[in-house]
Amino acid sequence: MKIVVLKFGGTSVGSIDRIKKVAKIISNHIKTKKKIIVVSSAMAGVTNDLISKTKNISSNFAPSEYDVLVSAGEQISCALISGRLNHIGIKSRSWLSWQVPIFTEGEHKKSRIINVFKNRILKYLKSGGVPIITGFQGVNNKNRLTTLERGGSDASAIMISKYFKAEKCIIYTDVEGVFSTDPNFIKNAKKIKKISYEEMLEMSSLGAKVMQPASIQDARLNRVNINVKSSFIDKPGTLITKRKNISKDRIITGVSFTKNDSKITLVGVVDRPGVAASIFEPLSKNSINVDMVVQNISSDGKETDLTFTIKNEDVFKTEKLIMKNKKINFKSILIKKNVSKVSIIGVGMITTPGVTYRMFKALAKNKINIQVISTSEIKISVLINKKNIKKAVNALHKEFNLDK
Ligand code: ADP
Ligand code: ASP
Ligand code: MG
């Protein structure tokens, strides 16, 4: 049985008109005689709205109930899609994650799929039906509903593709594919024909919302090729695949950026072995993700300034944890919310010297001050003032000829 998995994102199913278009796309795929499995996200805005309701009810809303509520958006869109397919004469029904079932492990709000039970869906496919499966949700070993982190319908589609050994996994979204940078932010962004899992993982982890980072990890581990394309216009999109399938003529593949980082500096920290661990231990215990870190030793070696970045939403909690941490002594704490991390990503930088220098030079030419730097084998990130994001991304885009 040749199976194709089609995933539709929030904007693609964002209105009744859009759902009618989606039904048309599905019916075109049915004509190819392949068996079609559809995975849908919630209609645009619905998940955000449900999340804000939890906040209005309680600042301590139980994660297990959060998952029940927030996964409800997918139930609505799947029923609407099947309803429309039925309307145009196609046999279809919605499948909620627990009906498949799709099993997950890990904490609520950030679970991961560990198994997809195939028999019921296979039987339904053989009967000529088109299953419309809820993305983003699963069920755990306590028989509770779970969700897969924001953007998690991508992971649902990829894991369903893996378990059904799908010939293709197509992620339909509101842009034509993966671009060198966010095409809704930088007008010279260029569509990328093929990108490696490694680069896509870095791009999305560093801010490119087009694919969920965890879903790319799943795709890489399971060697699932992904086609990303638009549900609005029928044009070739982007193939996310293994590095070997890609010619190596690019130094930099893309530029990503974040808009919701904060920088915290502890000034005059009394320096002793283990001090950094003492600072970060309570943060890690409270699931606060610390990103970039720099430590400056003062001239007498007794005191140090320690700077790190976290997400804006964690600032309040972080400040509280630091202020009540008896294991550390420092003079003052500085918090800046107006920072942004801009990163260049590309496997080509492994073999090309001088990339760091070119990045810094391009930013300097535009009078953009670098506050913190971090690098890995295939990416260089800098922290800058948020007001300079556009200038920085444009400068880097130009420096590495990404608009060509
Ligand atoms: P969906 O609802 O289909 O899952 P998302 O909103 O999650 O769609 O992701 C698509 C959005 O990702 C685009 O509208 C675009 O603004 C944003 N984006 C950010 N970086 C990139 C990039 N490098 N390439 C393409 N899109 C990007
Ligand atoms: N509806 C979920 C979200 O908004 C999942 C997804 O869109 O992939 O995060
Ligand atoms: Mg998405």
Tab-separated table of C-alpha atoms and ligand atoms in Angstrom:
chain	number	residue	atom	x	y	z
A	1	MET	CA	0.000	0.000	0.000
A	2	LYS	CA	1.512	3.348	-1.074
A	3	ILE	CA	0.739	5.951	1.568
A	4	VAL	CA	1.131	9.728	1.453
A	5	VAL	CA	0.795	11.823	4.617
A	6	LEU	CA	-0.507	15.376	4.216
A	7	LYS	CA	-0.280	17.816	7.128
A	8	PHE	CA	-2.154	21.114	7.167
A	9	GLY	CA	-1.102	23.953	9.466
A	10	GLY	CA	-3.272	26.513	11.261
A	11	THR	CA	-3.546	29.141	8.525
A	12	SER	CA	-4.187	26.448	5.914
A	13	VAL	CA	-7.338	25.445	7.831
A	14	GLY	CA	-7.910	28.933	9.251
A	15	SER	CA	-11.411	29.539	7.832
A	16	ILE	CA	-14.292	27.690	6.192
A	17	ASP	CA	-13.007	28.816	2.793
A	18	ARG	CA	-9.560	27.507	3.563
A	19	ILE	CA	-10.995	24.160	4.693
A	20	LYS	CA	-12.848	23.890	1.381
A	21	LYS	CA	-9.510	24.510	-0.419
A	22	VAL	CA	-7.834	21.866	1.728
A	23	ALA	CA	-10.543	19.338	0.787
A	24	LYS	CA	-9.770	20.131	-2.863
A	25	ILE	CA	-6.036	19.523	-2.333
A	26	ILE	CA	-6.838	16.198	-0.636
A	27	SER	CA	-9.164	15.160	-3.468
A	28	ASN	CA	-6.389	15.910	-5.999
A	29	HIS	CA	-4.050	13.624	-4.088
A	30	ILE	CA	-6.694	10.882	-4.037
A	31	LYS	CA	-6.652	10.935	-7.859
A	32	THR	CA	-3.031	9.698	-7.783
A	33	LYS	CA	-4.417	6.370	-6.425
A	34	LYS	CA	-2.196	6.551	-3.342
A	35	LYS	CA	-3.693	6.047	0.110
A	36	ILE	CA	-3.947	9.392	1.881
A	37	ILE	CA	-3.590	10.055	5.602
A	38	VAL	CA	-4.310	13.635	6.658
A	39	VAL	CA	-2.992	15.281	9.828
A	40	SER	CA	-4.424	18.630	10.808
A	41	SER	CA	-3.531	21.407	13.165
A	42	ALA	CA	-6.147	23.616	14.850
A	43	MET	CA	-7.612	26.578	12.953
A	44	ALA	CA	-5.252	29.588	13.238
A	45	GLY	CA	-5.639	31.405	16.550
A	46	VAL	CA	-7.639	28.664	18.287
A	47	THR	CA	-4.742	27.173	20.255
A	48	ASN	CA	-3.609	30.635	21.409
A	49	ASP	CA	-7.120	31.443	22.483
A	50	LEU	CA	-7.431	28.232	24.513
A	51	ILE	CA	-4.064	28.862	26.157
A	52	SER	CA	-5.106	32.363	27.177
A	53	LYS	CA	-8.243	30.902	28.754
A	54	THR	CA	-6.105	28.669	30.998
A	55	LYS	CA	-4.188	31.776	32.118
A	56	ASN	CA	-7.402	33.599	32.966
A	57	ILE	CA	-8.650	30.664	35.017
A	58	SER	CA	-5.454	30.142	37.011
A	59	SER	CA	-1.747	30.931	36.919
A	60	ASN	CA	-1.342	27.354	38.070
A	61	PHE	CA	-3.532	25.510	35.576
A	62	ALA	CA	-2.780	21.768	35.820
A	63	PRO	CA	-0.702	20.629	32.821
A	64	SER	CA	-2.915	17.535	32.395
A	65	GLU	CA	-6.027	19.734	32.037
A	66	TYR	CA	-4.101	22.168	29.825
A	67	ASP	CA	-3.526	19.271	27.409
A	68	VAL	CA	-7.218	18.287	27.426
A	69	LEU	CA	-8.265	21.843	26.679
A	70	VAL	CA	-5.582	22.964	24.279
A	71	SER	CA	-5.735	19.821	22.125
A	72	ALA	CA	-9.435	20.503	21.489
A	73	GLY	CA	-8.684	22.828	18.565
A	74	GLU	CA	-7.479	19.922	16.438
A	75	GLN	CA	-10.721	18.007	17.061
A	76	ILE	CA	-12.698	20.864	15.499
A	77	SER	CA	-10.588	21.263	12.353
A	78	CYS	CA	-10.445	17.499	11.710
A	79	ALA	CA	-14.235	17.164	11.940
A	80	LEU	CA	-14.654	20.113	9.571
A	81	ILE	CA	-12.238	18.641	7.013
A	82	SER	CA	-13.933	15.218	7.055
A	83	GLY	CA	-17.319	16.929	6.875
A	84	ARG	CA	-16.257	18.774	3.739
A	85	LEU	CA	-14.756	15.654	2.164
A	86	ASN	CA	-18.020	13.797	2.804
A	87	HIS	CA	-19.837	16.725	1.227
A	88	ILE	CA	-17.862	16.317	-2.013
A	89	GLY	CA	-18.448	12.556	-2.048
A	90	ILE	CA	-15.271	11.277	-0.410
A	91	LYS	CA	-15.402	8.712	2.359
A	92	SER	CA	-13.656	10.199	5.368
A	93	ARG	CA	-13.810	10.465	9.158
A	94	SER	CA	-11.921	12.200	11.918
A	95	TRP	CA	-9.594	10.198	14.169
A	96	LEU	CA	-8.692	11.668	17.537
A	97	SER	CA	-5.270	10.626	18.814
A	98	TRP	CA	-6.735	8.249	21.438
A	99	GLN	CA	-8.866	6.551	18.782
A	100	VAL	CA	-5.839	5.690	16.610
A	101	PRO	CA	-4.182	5.470	19.239
A	102	ILE	CA	-1.006	7.576	19.171
A	103	PHE	CA	1.070	6.888	22.288
A	104	THR	CA	3.338	9.475	23.870
A	105	GLU	CA	5.802	9.646	26.734
A	106	GLY	CA	7.224	12.509	28.779
A	107	GLU	CA	5.679	15.414	30.620
A	108	HIS	CA	2.378	17.030	29.756
A	109	LYS	CA	2.662	19.993	27.339
A	110	LYS	CA	5.879	18.587	25.876
A	111	SER	CA	5.318	14.911	25.240
A	112	ARG	CA	6.895	12.940	22.409
A	113	ILE	CA	5.302	10.255	20.235
A	114	ILE	CA	6.695	6.785	20.963
A	115	ASN	CA	4.276	4.614	19.020
A	116	VAL	CA	1.463	4.851	16.515
A	117	PHE	CA	-0.902	1.887	16.464
A	118	LYS	CA	-1.498	1.011	12.831
A	119	ASN	CA	-4.235	-1.620	12.563
A	120	ARG	CA	-7.350	0.523	12.806
A	121	ILE	CA	-6.124	3.138	10.362
A	122	LEU	CA	-4.888	0.483	7.913
A	123	LYS	CA	-8.281	-1.191	8.018
A	124	TYR	CA	-9.968	2.145	7.388
A	125	LEU	CA	-7.604	2.929	4.494
A	126	LYS	CA	-8.332	-0.487	2.959
A	127	SER	CA	-12.034	0.269	3.182
A	128	GLY	CA	-11.395	3.311	0.972
A	129	GLY	CA	-11.661	5.944	3.702
A	130	VAL	CA	-9.477	9.004	4.190
A	131	PRO	CA	-8.550	9.322	7.861
A	132	ILE	CA	-8.179	12.864	9.212
A	133	ILE	CA	-5.993	12.546	12.297
A	134	THR	CA	-5.619	15.214	14.968
A	135	GLY	CA	-2.081	16.575	15.081
A	136	PHE	CA	-0.424	17.881	18.247
A	137	GLN	CA	-2.071	15.364	20.597
A	138	GLY	CA	-1.515	11.866	21.920
A	139	VAL	CA	-2.330	9.666	24.865
A	140	ASN	CA	0.053	8.522	27.612
A	141	ASN	CA	0.348	5.296	29.607
A	142	LYS	CA	-2.033	6.726	32.217
A	143	ASN	CA	-4.662	7.065	29.488
A	144	ARG	CA	-4.492	10.885	29.667
A	145	LEU	CA	-4.424	13.226	26.696
A	146	THR	CA	-1.073	14.874	26.024
A	147	THR	CA	0.254	17.563	23.670
A	148	LEU	CA	3.534	17.820	21.811
A	149	GLU	CA	4.666	21.443	22.418
A	150	ARG	CA	3.646	24.360	20.214
A	151	GLY	CA	3.810	23.548	16.529
A	152	GLY	CA	3.558	19.839	17.386
A	153	SER	CA	1.335	18.801	14.471
A	154	ASP	CA	4.548	18.696	12.428
A	155	ALA	CA	5.815	15.955	14.761
A	156	SER	CA	2.514	14.070	14.472
A	157	ALA	CA	2.781	14.033	10.668
A	158	ILE	CA	6.404	12.924	10.741
A	159	MET	CA	5.860	10.101	13.233
A	160	ILE	CA	2.753	8.910	11.398
A	161	SER	CA	4.857	8.888	8.195
A	162	LYS	CA	7.471	6.798	9.967
A	163	TYR	CA	5.061	4.209	11.349
A	164	PHE	CA	3.105	3.857	8.091
A	165	LYS	CA	6.314	3.892	6.022
A	166	ALA	CA	4.769	6.665	3.952
A	167	GLU	CA	6.184	7.341	0.530
A	168	LYS	CA	5.882	11.067	1.158
A	169	CYS	CA	5.219	13.467	4.007
A	170	ILE	CA	3.982	16.824	2.778
A	171	ILE	CA	3.747	19.708	5.237
A	172	TYR	CA	1.295	22.233	3.808
A	173	THR	CA	1.741	25.699	5.278
A	174	ASP	CA	1.204	29.407	4.528
A	175	VAL	CA	4.565	30.039	2.826
A	176	GLU	CA	6.028	28.333	-0.254
A	177	GLY	CA	8.638	26.362	1.686
A	178	VAL	CA	11.643	26.946	3.896
A	179	PHE	CA	13.305	30.256	3.044
A	180	SER	CA	16.777	31.643	3.751
A	181	THR	CA	15.046	33.686	6.464
A	182	ASP	CA	11.434	34.476	7.417
A	183	PRO	CA	9.838	35.665	4.133
A	184	ASN	CA	7.190	37.538	6.104
A	185	PHE	CA	9.936	39.628	7.701
A	186	ILE	CA	12.614	40.038	5.020
A	187	LYS	CA	11.379	40.552	1.495
A	188	ASN	CA	14.576	39.301	-0.172
A	189	ALA	CA	14.308	35.892	1.505
A	190	LYS	CA	14.843	33.091	-1.019
A	191	LYS	CA	13.182	29.695	-1.118
A	192	ILE	CA	15.582	26.828	-0.406
A	193	LYS	CA	15.171	23.787	-2.692
A	194	LYS	CA	16.799	21.277	-0.371
A	195	ILE	CA	17.994	21.573	3.203
A	196	SER	CA	19.626	19.018	5.517
A	197	TYR	CA	18.004	17.877	8.758
A	198	GLU	CA	20.933	19.349	10.685
A	199	GLU	CA	20.537	22.804	9.170
A	200	MET	CA	16.745	22.739	9.487
A	201	LEU	CA	17.042	21.698	13.122
A	202	GLU	CA	19.350	24.642	13.845
A	203	MET	CA	17.213	27.066	11.841
A	204	SER	CA	14.031	26.114	13.630
A	205	SER	CA	15.618	25.875	17.091
A	206	LEU	CA	17.040	29.351	16.527
A	207	GLY	CA	13.697	30.873	15.626
A	208	ALA	CA	12.413	29.771	12.189
A	209	LYS	CA	8.854	28.823	13.118
A	210	VAL	CA	8.161	27.050	9.812
A	211	MET	CA	8.983	23.622	11.315
A	212	GLN	CA	8.834	22.534	14.938
A	213	PRO	CA	12.390	21.710	16.148
A	214	ALA	CA	11.392	18.439	17.889
A	215	SER	CA	9.709	17.261	14.687
A	216	ILE	CA	12.977	17.655	12.782
A	217	GLN	CA	14.765	15.559	15.397
A	218	ASP	CA	12.135	12.862	14.841
A	219	ALA	CA	12.533	13.147	11.057
A	220	ARG	CA	16.308	12.922	11.241
A	221	LEU	CA	16.321	9.909	13.556
A	222	ASN	CA	13.789	8.091	11.407
A	223	ARG	CA	15.045	9.303	8.022
A	224	VAL	CA	11.661	10.729	7.008
A	225	ASN	CA	11.986	13.057	3.992
A	226	ILE	CA	9.753	16.102	4.338
A	227	ASN	CA	8.281	18.286	1.615
A	228	VAL	CA	7.273	21.728	2.854
A	229	LYS	CA	4.954	23.617	0.525
A	230	SER	CA	2.151	26.124	0.320
A	231	SER	CA	-1.519	25.223	0.593
A	232	PHE	CA	-2.310	28.576	-1.027
A	233	ILE	CA	-0.485	28.193	-4.320
A	234	ASP	CA	0.714	25.075	-6.082
A	235	LYS	CA	4.468	25.588	-6.459
A	236	PRO	CA	7.432	23.347	-5.689
A	237	GLY	CA	8.480	23.709	-2.070
A	238	THR	CA	11.469	22.594	-0.002
A	239	LEU	CA	12.788	19.097	0.595
A	240	ILE	CA	14.212	18.439	4.065
A	241	THR	CA	16.487	15.444	3.731
A	242	LYS	CA	19.838	13.924	4.705
A	243	ARG	CA	23.021	15.858	4.041
A	244	LYS	CA	24.257	13.339	1.469
A	245	ASN	CA	21.398	14.257	-0.887
A	246	ILE	CA	22.504	17.887	-1.077
A	247	SER	CA	25.239	19.438	-3.166
A	248	LYS	CA	27.680	21.390	-1.042
A	249	ASP	CA	27.923	24.760	-2.721
A	250	ARG	CA	26.591	27.003	0.028
A	251	ILE	CA	28.537	28.419	2.931
A	252	ILE	CA	25.478	29.718	4.748
A	253	THR	CA	21.991	28.311	4.220
A	254	GLY	CA	19.893	30.587	6.357
A	255	VAL	CA	19.579	33.322	8.955
A	256	SER	CA	17.276	32.833	11.947
A	257	PHE	CA	16.327	35.218	14.715
A	258	THR	CA	14.376	35.320	17.945
A	259	LYS	CA	12.190	38.109	19.238
A	260	ASN	CA	11.426	37.007	22.778
A	261	ASP	CA	14.754	36.676	24.570
A	262	SER	CA	15.864	38.422	27.737
A	263	LYS	CA	19.365	38.995	29.024
A	264	ILE	CA	20.186	38.690	32.721
A	265	THR	CA	23.495	39.868	34.181
A	266	LEU	CA	24.604	39.150	37.707
A	267	VAL	CA	27.156	41.811	38.591
A	268	GLY	CA	29.933	41.157	41.094
A	269	VAL	CA	29.311	37.479	41.734
A	270	VAL	CA	31.744	36.146	44.344
A	271	ASP	CA	33.770	33.665	42.314
A	272	ARG	CA	34.484	30.148	43.545
A	273	PRO	CA	34.432	26.717	41.939
A	274	GLY	CA	30.861	25.600	41.367
A	275	VAL	CA	29.291	29.060	41.414
A	276	ALA	CA	27.807	28.747	37.916
A	277	ALA	CA	26.270	25.406	38.857
A	278	SER	CA	24.743	26.990	41.982
A	279	ILE	CA	23.161	29.724	39.871
A	280	PHE	CA	21.745	27.436	37.204
A	281	GLU	CA	20.650	24.465	39.349
A	282	PRO	CA	17.346	25.980	40.562
A	283	LEU	CA	16.617	27.284	37.062
A	284	SER	CA	17.022	23.866	35.536
A	285	LYS	CA	14.899	22.283	38.292
A	286	ASN	CA	12.154	24.724	37.348
A	287	SER	CA	12.393	23.880	33.629
A	288	ILE	CA	13.833	27.288	32.744
A	289	ASN	CA	15.927	26.956	29.655
A	290	VAL	CA	19.171	28.946	29.833
A	291	ASP	CA	20.533	29.666	26.404
A	292	MET	CA	23.661	31.808	25.856
A	293	VAL	CA	26.089	32.194	28.771
A	294	VAL	CA	29.192	34.388	29.232
A	295	GLN	CA	31.313	34.879	32.285
A	296	ASN	CA	33.887	37.658	32.688
A	297	ILE	CA	36.602	37.314	35.287
A	298	SER	CA	37.406	40.594	37.039
A	299	SER	CA	41.006	41.758	37.274
A	300	ASP	CA	41.471	40.527	40.863
A	301	GLY	CA	39.882	37.147	40.078
A	302	LYS	CA	37.596	37.372	43.128
A	303	GLU	CA	34.474	38.606	41.462
A	304	THR	CA	32.903	37.898	38.150
A	305	ASP	CA	29.987	39.157	36.045
A	306	LEU	CA	27.800	36.414	34.647
A	307	THR	CA	25.421	37.027	31.756
A	308	PHE	CA	22.882	34.604	30.337
A	309	THR	CA	19.745	34.617	28.210
A	310	ILE	CA	16.321	33.074	28.798
A	311	LYS	CA	12.869	33.397	27.226
A	312	ASN	CA	10.896	36.536	28.178
A	313	GLU	CA	8.155	34.500	29.789
A	314	ASP	CA	10.661	33.052	32.284
A	315	VAL	CA	12.048	36.394	33.518
A	316	PHE	CA	9.781	36.805	36.524
A	317	LYS	CA	10.340	33.257	37.787
A	318	THR	CA	14.107	33.461	37.154
A	319	GLU	CA	14.498	36.704	39.073
A	320	LYS	CA	12.595	35.243	42.021
A	321	LEU	CA	14.708	32.066	42.036
A	322	ILE	CA	17.949	34.036	41.898
A	323	MET	CA	16.957	36.452	44.641
A	324	LYS	CA	16.122	33.635	47.043
A	325	ASN	CA	19.177	31.515	46.156
A	326	LYS	CA	21.287	31.461	49.341
A	327	LYS	CA	24.196	29.678	47.654
A	328	ILE	CA	25.275	32.752	45.659
A	329	ASN	CA	26.454	36.282	46.512
A	330	PHE	CA	26.368	39.118	44.008
A	331	LYS	CA	26.127	42.919	43.972
A	332	SER	CA	23.225	43.492	41.594
A	333	ILE	CA	21.052	41.947	38.916
A	334	LEU	CA	20.409	43.604	35.503
A	335	ILE	CA	17.521	42.473	33.315
A	336	LYS	CA	17.146	43.509	29.669
A	337	LYS	CA	14.131	42.385	27.688
A	338	ASN	CA	15.004	44.162	24.462
A	339	VAL	CA	17.505	41.664	23.063
A	340	SER	CA	17.379	39.361	20.100
A	341	LYS	CA	19.499	36.448	18.968
A	342	VAL	CA	20.479	36.445	15.310
A	343	SER	CA	22.131	33.322	13.916
A	344	ILE	CA	23.679	32.210	10.649
A	345	ILE	CA	23.397	28.523	9.862
A	346	GLY	CA	25.149	26.363	7.284
A	347	VAL	CA	27.054	23.081	7.034
A	348	GLY	CA	29.352	24.908	4.605
A	349	MET	CA	30.961	26.814	7.462
A	350	ILE	CA	32.673	23.619	8.677
A	351	THR	CA	35.009	23.696	5.710
A	352	THR	CA	35.129	27.440	5.014
A	353	PRO	CA	37.437	29.615	7.116
A	354	GLY	CA	36.624	33.243	7.883
A	355	VAL	CA	32.847	32.969	8.299
A	356	THR	CA	32.890	34.372	11.840
A	357	TYR	CA	34.997	37.326	10.740
A	358	ARG	CA	32.651	38.059	7.825
A	359	MET	CA	29.634	37.952	10.129
A	360	PHE	CA	31.187	40.322	12.683
A	361	LYS	CA	32.450	42.661	9.966
A	362	ALA	CA	29.015	42.881	8.329
A	363	LEU	CA	27.410	43.748	11.674
A	364	ALA	CA	30.138	46.270	12.538
A	365	LYS	CA	29.689	48.003	9.183
A	366	ASN	CA	26.055	48.518	10.155
A	367	LYS	CA	27.054	49.778	13.617
A	368	ILE	CA	25.385	46.841	15.351
A	369	ASN	CA	26.911	46.029	18.708
A	370	ILE	CA	27.362	42.343	19.617
A	371	GLN	CA	26.549	41.592	23.260
A	372	VAL	CA	27.076	37.821	23.490
A	373	ILE	CA	28.401	35.241	21.016
A	374	SER	CA	27.874	31.489	20.844
A	375	THR	CA	28.920	29.022	18.181
A	376	SER	CA	28.586	25.386	17.221
A	377	GLU	CA	29.892	23.425	14.255
A	378	ILE	CA	27.214	24.706	11.873
A	379	LYS	CA	25.967	27.939	13.414
A	380	ILE	CA	27.111	31.268	14.850
A	381	SER	CA	24.721	33.241	17.051
A	382	VAL	CA	25.036	36.780	18.333
A	383	LEU	CA	22.907	38.656	20.813
A	384	ILE	CA	22.040	42.189	19.717
A	385	ASN	CA	19.624	44.971	20.566
A	386	LYS	CA	16.162	43.978	19.365
A	387	LYS	CA	15.696	47.209	17.439
A	388	ASN	CA	18.486	46.120	15.081
A	389	ILE	CA	17.069	42.722	14.027
A	390	LYS	CA	15.948	43.745	10.573
A	391	LYS	CA	19.157	45.628	9.849
A	392	ALA	CA	21.245	42.682	11.063
A	393	VAL	CA	19.337	40.019	9.147
A	394	ASN	CA	19.476	42.091	5.949
A	395	ALA	CA	23.205	42.702	6.374
A	396	LEU	CA	23.961	39.005	6.910
A	397	HIS	CA	21.679	37.974	4.099
A	398	LYS	CA	23.628	40.256	1.797
A	399	GLU	CA	27.071	39.343	3.115
A	400	PHE	CA	26.492	35.635	2.405
A	401	ASN	CA	24.685	36.198	-0.927
A	402	LEU	CA	21.508	34.563	0.287
A	403	ASP	CA	19.288	36.697	-1.927
A	404	LYS	CA	21.026	35.493	-5.081
B	1	ADP	P1	1.673	26.327	10.198
B	1	ADP	O1	0.491	26.929	10.888
B	1	ADP	O2	1.404	25.942	8.774
B	1	ADP	O3	2.294	25.234	10.991
B	1	ADP	P2	3.654	28.207	11.144
B	1	ADP	O4	3.080	29.540	11.458
B	1	ADP	O5	3.942	27.295	12.273
B	1	ADP	O6	2.725	27.501	10.052
B	1	ADP	O7	4.992	28.393	10.271
B	1	ADP	C1	4.962	29.125	9.078
B	1	ADP	C2	5.559	30.509	9.318
B	1	ADP	O8	6.938	30.380	9.637
B	1	ADP	C3	5.556	31.428	8.106
B	1	ADP	O9	4.349	32.125	7.998
B	1	ADP	C4	6.763	32.322	8.325
B	1	ADP	O10	6.411	33.621	8.752
B	1	ADP	C5	7.539	31.642	9.450
B	1	ADP	N1	8.972	31.464	9.154
B	1	ADP	C6	9.974	31.829	9.989
B	1	ADP	N2	11.151	31.564	9.451
B	1	ADP	C7	10.919	31.001	8.243
B	1	ADP	C8	11.764	30.502	7.207
B	1	ADP	N3	13.094	30.514	7.317
B	1	ADP	N4	11.171	29.989	6.094
B	1	ADP	C9	9.831	29.966	5.969
B	1	ADP	N5	8.990	30.429	6.920
B	1	ADP	C10	9.506	30.941	8.048
B	2	ASP	N1	-2.274	23.878	17.125
B	2	ASP	C1	-0.964	23.658	17.742
B	2	ASP	C2	-0.259	24.997	17.948
B	2	ASP	O1	-0.788	26.031	17.586
B	2	ASP	C3	-0.130	22.690	16.978
B	2	ASP	C4	0.337	23.141	15.616
B	2	ASP	O2	-0.102	24.173	15.090
B	2	ASP	O3	1.157	22.437	15.033
B	2	ASP	O4	0.816	25.006	18.496
B	3	MG	MG	3.625	25.270	12.617
